[in-house]
């Protein structure tokens, strides 16, 4: 009997230890860098005032709006004085620019951010923690591991529309992602209104990857501005991509005079004609309008997979003429000439270029060029990009493509055998970069990581949800949280809140806790 009692008391001590260490964990994704909880609870309903630096009006309104859901009614004050029952928001530029310090006492909350973005992230941390109207008291000191925490959406293959885009932007903000890369043009559709070349959307906007006849779908310039503003309020930069000189079939369907021929992805006119002077004027017009619409410091010009459809370049008189005129040797030389010239164009427009990793095969200006490394089976390209001094964003197909399968039982999607499981996303990028033994000099060129939602096989909201959630949460923690603060078990516990949120929003997510709960969502049927 005595022995049983002793065993029970030992078990009780272990359990108490486990509970108290678990209680030190705050329910936040991505996990903050430093958490120090103290005794006590703070009731959000007690707050009457919100005081803030004048530069923080937008963040203050955002917070007041979100807290109103919890029955909190705040008087707004641009005076920034601490007082009882007051939430105080301040900028403290001695902190890292996206970092913050969040202090919760039982009668006051103070937020200091390194910038407006830092304050915004402290607000997200606060909102995520509210449980039955209460917050745990304590201090959180936080800042991101990576400056670039990106999500790419391909709306060229399938078009999702403004409401869906706003929803994904909201979710990005909630999980502290900050770059929305918008793939707006590709072989199956051109989705961005360009006033100087209207057929790009009225003709090039017709069709999708699964249905070449579907009615024209695109964003007007007013809608683009609306999205950019919506994202900016949430500290998300919108980076447009105009893919060239491949993936151009939608544009060359509208304006065949700029076609360099070629067929890929079941579409003709896969390339622009890099030998015609008119092509450069046309693309310059397009980029000028893109620049005037998007305040982002970056402009993405694609540059990927040209070899999938450039065989006609070997016989095209204009391209052959260009090769001769500039002594370019071959069609790769013509491609290099084109990319360098477009890089120069973007530079004149006072923007930085982003391009897919093919760009490092060409000897281009590295100061003005950011590389997105995507070919996971070519780590030598990553090493070269970092060694050559290119600012580099890591978005390899494995594990960063959300169109790829996510579970061993799944069968639908791109041909690749690799499975981009949540675990593989959680261990990224260390699982990929550690084995490469990179030097500090190379590592410092990594600006961050990005997940890409390609949509050849994602055609409706249900499949979109299924492929994006919950993987976006695993990705967000990999983008924000330092390696030493990541812990898969604690993450799994914290995911319960995320699943609850998805349920409340009616999101059709893949339920990792019970993979059979929702079967794989069908891929589109391709019409010809
Ligand atoms: C590769 S990533 C592509 C896309 C496809 C994607 C499908 C890149 C630069 N090109 O055009 O949509 O694979 O997974």
Coordinates of C-alpha atoms and ligand atoms in Angstrom, one line a residue:
X1 CA 0.0 0.0 0.0
X2 CA 2.8 2.3 1.0
X3 CA 4.6 1.5 -2.2
X4 CA 1.6 2.3 -4.3
X5 CA 1.2 5.6 -2.5
X6 CA 4.9 6.4 -3.1
X7 CA 4.5 5.7 -6.8
X8 CA 1.4 7.8 -7.0
X9 CA 3.1 10.7 -5.3
X10 CA 6.1 10.5 -7.6
X11 CA 3.7 10.5 -10.6
X12 CA 1.9 13.5 -9.1
X13 CA 5.2 15.4 -8.9
X14 CA 6.1 14.5 -12.5
X15 CA 2.6 15.6 -13.6
X16 CA 2.9 18.9 -11.7
X17 CA 6.3 19.5 -13.3
X18 CA 4.9 18.8 -16.7
X19 CA 1.9 21.1 -16.2
X20 CA 4.0 23.9 -14.9
X21 CA 6.5 23.7 -17.7
X22 CA 3.6 23.5 -20.2
X23 CA 2.0 26.5 -18.6
X24 CA 5.1 28.5 -19.5
X25 CA 4.2 28.0 -23.1
X26 CA 2.1 30.7 -24.7
X27 CA -0.4 29.7 -27.3
X28 CA 1.1 31.6 -30.1
X29 CA 2.2 30.7 -33.7
X30 CA 4.9 31.4 -34.7
X31 CA 6.5 31.0 -31.4
X32 CA 8.2 34.1 -29.9
X33 CA 11.9 34.2 -29.2
X34 CA 11.6 34.9 -25.5
X35 CA 8.7 34.3 -23.2
X36 CA 8.7 35.0 -19.4
X37 CA 5.4 34.5 -17.8
X38 CA 4.5 35.7 -14.3
X39 CA 1.7 34.9 -11.8
X40 CA -1.6 36.4 -12.7
X41 CA -4.2 37.0 -15.3
X42 CA -5.2 40.1 -17.1
X43 CA -8.9 40.5 -18.1
X44 CA -9.2 42.4 -21.4
X45 CA -12.7 43.7 -20.5
X46 CA -11.2 46.0 -17.9
X47 CA -9.5 48.2 -20.5
X48 CA -11.1 51.6 -21.3
X49 CA -8.4 53.5 -23.2
X50 CA -6.0 52.9 -26.0
X51 CA -3.1 55.4 -26.1
X52 CA -0.7 55.4 -29.0
X53 CA 2.1 57.3 -30.8
X54 CA 0.5 59.3 -33.6
X55 CA 2.3 57.2 -36.2
X56 CA 0.4 54.1 -34.9
X57 CA -3.2 55.2 -35.7
X58 CA -3.7 52.4 -38.2
X59 CA -2.4 49.7 -35.8
X60 CA -4.5 51.2 -32.9
X61 CA -7.7 51.1 -35.0
X62 CA -6.9 47.5 -36.1
X63 CA -6.5 46.5 -32.4
X64 CA -9.6 48.3 -31.2
X65 CA -11.6 46.6 -34.0
X66 CA -10.3 43.2 -33.1
X67 CA -10.9 43.7 -29.3
X68 CA -14.4 44.8 -29.9
X69 CA -15.2 41.2 -30.7
X70 CA -14.3 40.4 -27.1
X71 CA -16.7 43.1 -25.9
X72 CA -14.0 45.7 -25.2
X73 CA -14.9 49.3 -26.0
X74 CA -11.8 51.6 -26.1
X75 CA -11.5 55.3 -26.1
X76 CA -8.7 56.2 -28.5
X77 CA -6.0 58.7 -27.4
X78 CA -3.1 60.0 -29.4
X79 CA -1.1 60.9 -26.3
X80 CA 0.9 57.9 -25.3
X81 CA 0.8 58.3 -21.5
X82 CA 0.7 55.2 -19.3
X83 CA -2.4 55.1 -17.1
X84 CA -4.5 52.5 -15.4
X85 CA -6.8 50.4 -17.6
X86 CA -4.9 51.7 -20.6
X87 CA -3.3 49.8 -23.5
X88 CA -0.3 51.7 -24.6
X89 CA 1.3 51.3 -28.1
X90 CA 4.7 52.9 -28.8
X91 CA 7.5 52.8 -31.3
X92 CA 11.0 52.3 -29.9
X93 CA 13.5 52.4 -32.7
X94 CA 16.2 50.8 -30.5
X95 CA 14.4 47.5 -31.1
X96 CA 14.8 45.4 -34.2
X97 CA 12.6 46.9 -36.9
X98 CA 10.0 44.1 -36.9
X99 CA 10.6 43.2 -33.3
X100 CA 8.6 44.1 -30.2
X101 CA 8.3 43.9 -26.4
X102 CA 4.9 43.1 -25.1
X103 CA 4.3 43.5 -21.4
X104 CA 1.1 42.3 -19.8
X105 CA 0.4 43.2 -16.2
X106 CA -2.9 42.6 -14.4
X107 CA -4.0 46.2 -14.9
X108 CA -2.0 47.4 -17.9
X109 CA -0.6 46.3 -21.3
X110 CA 2.3 48.0 -22.9
X111 CA 3.6 47.4 -26.4
X112 CA 6.8 48.7 -27.8
X113 CA 7.7 47.9 -31.4
X114 CA 10.8 48.6 -33.4
X115 CA 8.5 50.1 -36.1
X116 CA 4.8 50.1 -36.9
X117 CA 5.2 46.6 -38.1
X118 CA 6.7 45.5 -34.8
X119 CA 3.7 46.9 -32.9
X120 CA 1.4 45.1 -35.4
X121 CA 3.1 41.8 -34.7
X122 CA 2.8 42.4 -30.9
X123 CA -0.9 42.9 -31.5
X124 CA -1.1 39.5 -33.3
X125 CA 0.7 37.9 -30.4
X126 CA -1.7 39.4 -28.0
X127 CA -4.8 38.5 -30.0
X128 CA -3.7 34.9 -30.4
X129 CA -3.3 34.5 -26.7
X130 CA -6.7 35.8 -25.5
X131 CA -8.5 32.9 -24.0
X132 CA -12.0 33.4 -22.6
X133 CA -11.3 37.1 -22.4
X134 CA -8.1 36.7 -20.4
X135 CA -4.4 37.0 -21.0
X136 CA -1.5 35.5 -19.0
X137 CA 0.7 38.2 -17.4
X138 CA 4.3 38.3 -18.4
X139 CA 6.8 39.7 -20.9
X140 CA 7.4 38.6 -24.5
X141 CA 10.4 39.8 -26.4
X142 CA 10.3 38.9 -30.0
X143 CA 11.7 39.5 -33.5
X144 CA 11.8 37.5 -36.7
X145 CA 14.5 35.1 -37.8
X146 CA 14.0 36.1 -41.5
X147 CA 13.1 39.5 -43.0
X148 CA 11.5 37.8 -46.0
X149 CA 8.5 35.6 -45.0
X150 CA 6.7 35.2 -48.2
X151 CA 3.8 33.4 -49.8
X152 CA 3.3 33.2 -53.5
X153 CA -0.1 32.8 -55.1
X154 CA -0.5 31.8 -58.8
X155 CA -3.7 33.3 -60.1
X156 CA -2.7 32.8 -63.7
X157 CA -3.5 29.1 -63.8
X158 CA -6.7 29.5 -61.8
X159 CA -8.3 32.8 -60.7
X160 CA -9.6 33.1 -57.2
X161 CA -10.7 36.7 -56.9
X162 CA -10.6 39.5 -54.4
X163 CA -12.3 38.0 -51.4
X164 CA -10.1 34.9 -51.3
X165 CA -7.0 37.1 -51.7
X166 CA -8.1 39.2 -48.8
X167 CA -8.6 36.1 -46.7
X168 CA -5.2 34.8 -47.4
X169 CA -3.7 38.2 -46.6
X170 CA -5.5 38.2 -43.3
X171 CA -4.2 34.8 -42.5
X172 CA -0.7 35.8 -43.5
X173 CA -0.9 38.8 -41.1
X174 CA -2.2 36.6 -38.3
X175 CA 0.9 34.4 -38.7
X176 CA 3.4 37.2 -39.2
X177 CA 4.1 36.6 -42.9
X178 CA 5.1 39.8 -44.7
X179 CA 5.6 39.4 -48.5
X180 CA 2.7 38.5 -50.9
X181 CA 4.2 37.5 -54.2
X182 CA 1.5 37.6 -56.8
X183 CA 2.0 35.5 -59.9
X184 CA -0.4 37.3 -62.3
X185 CA 0.7 36.2 -65.7
X186 CA 1.4 32.8 -67.2
X187 CA 0.6 30.6 -70.2
X188 CA -3.0 30.0 -69.2
X189 CA -4.0 33.6 -68.3
X190 CA -3.1 37.3 -67.9
X191 CA -4.8 38.7 -64.8
X192 CA -3.6 42.3 -64.5
X193 CA -5.3 45.2 -66.4
X194 CA -2.8 47.2 -68.4
X195 CA -4.4 50.3 -69.9
X196 CA -1.9 50.8 -72.7
X197 CA -2.4 47.2 -74.0
X198 CA -6.0 46.3 -73.2
X199 CA -6.2 43.0 -75.0
X200 CA -3.9 41.5 -72.4
X201 CA -6.9 41.1 -70.2
X202 CA -9.9 41.1 -72.6
X203 CA -8.2 38.3 -74.7
X204 CA -5.3 37.1 -72.6
X205 CA -7.6 36.9 -69.5
X206 CA -9.8 34.3 -71.2
X207 CA -9.3 30.7 -70.1
X208 CA -7.6 28.9 -67.2
X209 CA -5.3 25.9 -66.9
X210 CA -8.3 23.5 -66.8
X211 CA -10.6 25.4 -69.3
X212 CA -9.2 27.4 -72.2
X213 CA -12.7 28.8 -72.9
X214 CA -13.6 30.1 -69.4
X215 CA -14.7 33.8 -69.5
X216 CA -12.0 36.5 -69.1
X217 CA -11.0 36.8 -65.4
X218 CA -8.6 39.5 -64.2
X219 CA -8.1 42.4 -61.7
X220 CA -8.8 45.9 -62.7
X221 CA -6.2 48.5 -61.6
X222 CA -8.7 49.8 -59.0
X223 CA -9.0 46.3 -57.5
X224 CA -5.2 45.9 -57.5
X225 CA -4.9 49.1 -55.5
X226 CA -7.6 47.9 -53.1
X227 CA -5.6 44.7 -52.4
X228 CA -2.3 46.6 -52.1
X229 CA -3.9 49.0 -49.5
X230 CA -5.5 46.1 -47.7
X231 CA -2.1 44.3 -47.5
X232 CA -0.3 47.5 -46.4
X233 CA -2.5 48.0 -43.4
X234 CA -1.4 44.5 -42.4
X235 CA 2.3 45.2 -43.1
X236 CA 2.4 43.0 -46.1
X237 CA 4.2 44.1 -49.2
X238 CA 2.7 42.9 -52.5
X239 CA 5.2 42.0 -55.1
X240 CA 3.9 41.5 -58.7
X241 CA 5.4 39.0 -61.1
X242 CA 5.2 39.4 -64.9
X243 CA 6.7 36.2 -66.2
X244 CA 9.0 36.5 -69.2
X245 CA 10.3 35.5 -71.7
X246 CA 8.6 32.1 -71.2
X247 CA 5.2 31.4 -69.8
X248 CA 3.9 34.1 -72.2
X249 CA 1.2 32.3 -74.1
X250 CA -1.7 34.4 -72.7
X251 CA 0.1 37.7 -73.7
X252 CA 1.0 36.4 -77.2
X253 CA -2.5 35.2 -77.8
X254 CA -3.6 38.8 -77.3
X255 CA -0.7 40.3 -79.3
X256 CA 0.7 37.6 -81.6
X257 CA 3.2 40.1 -83.1
X258 CA 5.3 39.6 -79.9
X259 CA 5.4 35.8 -80.0
X260 CA 8.7 33.9 -80.2
X261 CA 6.8 30.7 -80.8
X262 CA 7.1 27.4 -78.9
X263 CA 4.6 25.2 -77.2
X264 CA 4.4 24.2 -73.5
X265 CA 1.7 23.4 -71.0
X266 CA -0.6 22.8 -74.0
X267 CA -0.4 26.4 -75.1
X268 CA 1.2 27.9 -78.2
X269 CA 3.3 31.1 -78.2
X270 CA 5.1 30.1 -75.0
X271 CA 7.8 32.7 -75.4
X272 CA 8.1 36.4 -76.3
X273 CA 10.2 37.2 -79.4
X274 CA 13.4 38.4 -77.8
X275 CA 14.7 39.4 -81.3
X276 CA 12.1 42.1 -82.0
X277 CA 12.7 45.6 -80.8
X278 CA 8.9 46.1 -80.5
X279 CA 8.8 43.4 -77.8
X280 CA 11.1 45.5 -75.6
X281 CA 8.9 48.6 -76.1
X282 CA 5.8 46.5 -75.3
X283 CA 7.3 45.0 -72.1
X284 CA 8.6 48.4 -71.0
X285 CA 5.1 49.9 -71.3
X286 CA 3.8 47.0 -69.2
X287 CA 6.5 47.3 -66.5
X288 CA 6.0 51.1 -66.3
X289 CA 2.3 50.6 -65.6
X290 CA 3.1 47.8 -63.1
X291 CA 5.6 50.1 -61.3
X292 CA 3.0 52.9 -61.1
X293 CA 0.5 50.5 -59.5
X294 CA 2.7 48.6 -57.1
X295 CA 4.7 50.6 -54.4
X296 CA 6.9 47.5 -53.7
X297 CA 10.6 48.1 -54.1
X298 CA 10.7 44.8 -56.1
X299 CA 9.5 43.7 -59.5
X300 CA 9.6 40.0 -60.3
X301 CA 10.3 39.2 -64.0
X302 CA 10.2 35.4 -63.9
X303 CA 12.8 34.1 -66.3
X304 CA 12.0 30.4 -65.6
X305 CA 11.8 27.4 -67.8
X306 CA 12.4 29.2 -71.1
X307 CA 14.0 26.0 -72.5
X308 CA 10.6 24.3 -72.2
X309 CA 9.4 26.1 -75.3
X310 CA 12.2 28.0 -77.2
X311 CA 13.1 25.6 -79.9
X312 CA 11.6 27.9 -82.6
X313 CA 14.2 30.5 -81.6
X314 CA 16.7 28.5 -83.6
X315 CA 15.0 29.4 -86.9
X316 CA 13.2 32.6 -86.1
X317 CA 14.7 35.3 -88.3
X318 CA 14.5 38.1 -85.7
X319 CA 16.1 36.1 -83.0
X320 CA 18.8 34.8 -85.4
X321 CA 19.3 38.4 -86.5
X322 CA 19.8 39.5 -82.8
X323 CA 22.3 36.7 -82.3
X324 CA 24.3 37.8 -85.3
X325 CA 24.1 41.5 -84.5
X326 CA 25.3 41.2 -81.0
X327 CA 27.6 38.2 -81.6
X328 CA 25.7 36.1 -79.1
X329 CA 26.6 32.6 -80.1
X330 CA 23.3 30.8 -79.6
X331 CA 19.8 31.0 -78.2
X332 CA 21.0 30.9 -74.6
X333 CA 23.0 34.0 -75.5
X334 CA 19.7 35.6 -76.8
X335 CA 18.0 34.7 -73.5
X336 CA 20.9 36.2 -71.5
X337 CA 20.7 39.4 -73.7
X338 CA 17.0 39.7 -73.0
X339 CA 17.2 39.2 -69.2
X340 CA 20.0 41.7 -68.9
X341 CA 18.1 44.2 -70.9
X342 CA 15.0 43.8 -68.8
X343 CA 17.0 44.0 -65.6
X344 CA 18.3 47.3 -66.9
X345 CA 14.8 48.4 -67.7
X346 CA 13.7 47.6 -64.1
X347 CA 16.7 49.5 -62.8
X348 CA 15.7 52.6 -64.8
X349 CA 12.3 52.3 -63.2
X350 CA 14.0 52.4 -59.8
X351 CA 13.0 48.9 -58.7
X352 CA 15.0 45.8 -57.7
X353 CA 14.6 42.7 -59.8
X354 CA 13.5 39.4 -58.5
X355 CA 13.9 36.4 -60.8
X356 CA 13.8 32.6 -60.5
X357 CA 17.1 30.8 -60.1
X358 CA 17.8 30.3 -63.8
X359 CA 19.0 33.9 -63.7
X360 CA 22.3 32.9 -62.1
X361 CA 23.2 31.0 -65.2
X362 CA 23.4 34.4 -66.9
X363 CA 26.1 36.8 -65.9
X364 CA 23.8 39.5 -64.7
X365 CA 24.0 42.5 -62.3
X366 CA 23.9 41.0 -58.8
X367 CA 23.5 44.2 -56.9
X368 CA 20.1 44.9 -58.4
X369 CA 18.9 41.3 -58.5
X370 CA 17.3 39.0 -56.0
X371 CA 17.2 35.2 -56.7
X372 CA 14.4 32.8 -55.8
X373 CA 15.9 29.4 -55.5
X374 CA 13.2 26.9 -56.5
X375 CA 14.9 23.8 -58.0
X376 CA 15.3 21.6 -54.9
X377 CA 17.2 19.0 -56.9
X378 CA 19.9 21.6 -57.8
X379 CA 21.4 22.6 -54.5
X380 CA 24.5 23.7 -56.4
X381 CA 22.4 26.6 -57.7
X382 CA 21.7 27.7 -54.2
X383 CA 25.3 27.5 -53.2
X384 CA 26.3 29.5 -56.4
X385 CA 23.7 32.1 -55.7
X386 CA 24.9 32.7 -52.2
X387 CA 28.6 32.5 -53.1
X388 CA 28.1 35.0 -56.0
X389 CA 26.6 37.4 -53.5
X390 CA 23.0 37.4 -54.7
X391 CA 20.4 38.1 -52.1
X392 CA 18.5 34.8 -52.1
X393 CA 15.1 33.7 -51.1
X394 CA 14.6 29.9 -50.4
X395 CA 11.5 28.4 -51.9
X396 CA 12.6 25.0 -53.2
X397 CA 9.8 22.7 -54.6
X398 CA 10.5 20.4 -51.7
X399 CA 9.2 21.3 -49.2
X400 CA 8.0 24.8 -50.1
X401 CA 5.4 24.0 -52.9
X402 CA 1.9 23.8 -51.6
X403 CA 0.6 22.3 -54.8
X404 CA 2.6 19.1 -53.9
X405 CA 1.1 16.3 -51.9
X406 CA 1.2 16.6 -48.1
X407 CA 0.6 13.1 -46.8
X408 CA 1.8 9.7 -47.6
X409 CA -1.7 8.5 -48.4
X410 CA -2.4 11.3 -50.9
X411 CA -2.4 10.6 -54.7
X412 CA -3.4 13.8 -56.5
X413 CA -1.2 16.7 -57.8
X414 CA 2.0 17.2 -59.7
X415 CA 4.0 14.2 -60.9
X416 CA 6.7 14.6 -58.3
X417 CA 7.1 11.7 -55.9
X418 CA 8.3 13.9 -53.0
X419 CA 5.7 14.7 -50.3
X420 CA 5.8 18.1 -48.7
X421 CA 4.6 17.0 -45.3
X422 CA 4.0 19.4 -42.5
X423 CA 7.0 17.9 -40.7
X424 CA 9.3 18.6 -43.7
X425 CA 8.1 22.2 -43.7
X426 CA 8.7 22.5 -40.0
X427 CA 12.3 21.4 -40.3
X428 CA 13.0 23.7 -43.2
X429 CA 15.3 25.5 -44.0
X430 CA 17.8 23.9 -41.6
X431 CA 17.2 20.4 -43.0
X432 CA 18.2 21.8 -46.4
X433 CA 21.0 24.2 -45.6
X434 CA 22.8 22.5 -42.7
X435 CA 24.1 19.6 -44.9
X436 CA 25.5 22.2 -47.3
X437 CA 28.0 23.5 -44.7
X438 CA 27.6 27.1 -45.8
X439 CA 30.0 29.8 -44.4
X440 CA 28.6 32.8 -42.6
X441 CA 29.4 34.9 -45.6
X442 CA 27.1 32.8 -47.7
X443 CA 24.4 32.4 -45.0
X444 CA 24.0 36.2 -44.6
X445 CA 22.8 36.4 -48.2
X446 CA 19.7 34.4 -47.3
X447 CA 16.9 37.0 -47.0
X448 CA 14.3 34.4 -46.0
X449 CA 11.9 31.7 -47.1
X450 CA 8.8 31.5 -49.2
X451 CA 6.0 29.0 -49.8
X452 CA 4.5 28.9 -53.3
X453 CA 0.9 28.1 -54.2
X454 CA 1.0 27.0 -57.8
X455 CA -2.5 26.3 -59.1
X456 CA -2.5 24.0 -62.1
X457 CA -4.0 21.5 -59.7
X458 CA -5.9 23.9 -57.4
X459 CA -9.0 25.2 -59.0
X460 CA -11.5 25.9 -56.3
X461 CA -11.8 27.2 -52.7
X462 CA -12.1 23.7 -51.2
X463 CA -8.9 22.4 -52.8
X464 CA -7.2 25.7 -52.0
X465 CA -8.0 25.4 -48.3
X466 CA -7.0 21.7 -48.3
X467 CA -3.5 22.4 -49.8
X468 CA -2.8 25.6 -47.8
X469 CA -4.1 24.8 -44.3
X470 CA -2.6 23.8 -42.0
X471 CA 0.7 23.9 -43.8
X472 CA 0.8 27.7 -43.7
X473 CA 1.2 27.5 -39.9
X474 CA 4.2 25.1 -40.0
X475 CA 5.7 27.4 -42.7
X476 CA 5.1 30.6 -40.6
X477 CA 7.0 29.1 -37.6
X478 CA 9.9 28.2 -39.8
X479 CA 10.0 31.7 -41.2
X480 CA 9.8 33.6 -37.9
X481 CA 11.1 31.4 -35.1
X482 CA 14.8 30.8 -34.5
X483 CA 15.9 27.2 -34.9
X484 CA 16.6 26.8 -31.1
X485 CA 13.1 27.9 -30.2
X486 CA 11.3 25.5 -32.5
X487 CA 9.8 22.4 -30.9
X488 CA 7.5 20.1 -32.9
X489 CA 5.7 18.8 -29.8
X490 CA 4.9 22.2 -28.4
X491 CA 3.9 23.3 -31.9
X492 CA 1.4 20.4 -32.2
X493 CA -0.2 21.5 -28.9
X494 CA -0.4 25.1 -30.1
X495 CA -2.0 24.0 -33.4
X496 CA -5.3 23.2 -31.6
X497 CA -6.2 26.9 -31.6
X498 CA -5.4 27.1 -35.3
X499 CA -7.7 24.2 -36.0
X500 CA -10.4 25.9 -33.9
X501 CA -9.9 29.1 -35.9
X502 CA -10.1 27.2 -39.3
X503 CA -13.3 25.5 -38.1
X504 CA -14.9 28.8 -37.1
X505 CA -14.0 30.3 -40.5
X506 CA -15.4 27.3 -42.4
X507 CA -12.0 26.5 -43.9
X508 CA -11.8 23.0 -45.5
X509 CA -8.4 22.2 -44.1
X510 CA -6.5 18.9 -44.2
X511 CA -6.8 17.5 -40.7
X512 CA -3.4 16.3 -39.7
X513 CA -4.7 14.9 -36.4
X514 CA -7.1 12.6 -38.3
X515 CA -5.9 12.3 -41.9
X516 CA -9.0 10.3 -42.9
X517 CA -11.5 12.8 -41.6
X518 CA -11.5 14.7 -44.9
X519 CA -10.5 12.8 -48.1
X520 CA -8.2 14.4 -50.6
X521 CA -10.1 17.0 -52.7
X522 CA -10.3 16.2 -56.4
X523 CA -8.0 18.0 -58.9
X524 CA -9.6 19.8 -61.9
X525 CA -10.7 18.0 -65.0
X526 CA -8.7 19.4 -67.9
X527 CA -10.9 20.5 -70.9
X528 CA -9.4 21.1 -74.3
Ligands
LIG1 C1 7.5 25.1 -61.7 S1 8.7 27.4 -59.9 C2 7.2 26.3 -62.1 C3 5.7 26.7 -62.3 C4 4.8 25.5 -62.0 C5 5.3 24.7 -60.8 C6 4.4 23.5 -60.5 C7 8.8 27.9 -61.4 C8 9.7 29.0 -61.5 N1 8.1 27.3 -62.4 O1 5.5 27.2 -63.5 O2 3.6 26.0 -61.8 O3 6.6 24.2 -61.1 O4 4.8 22.9 -59.3

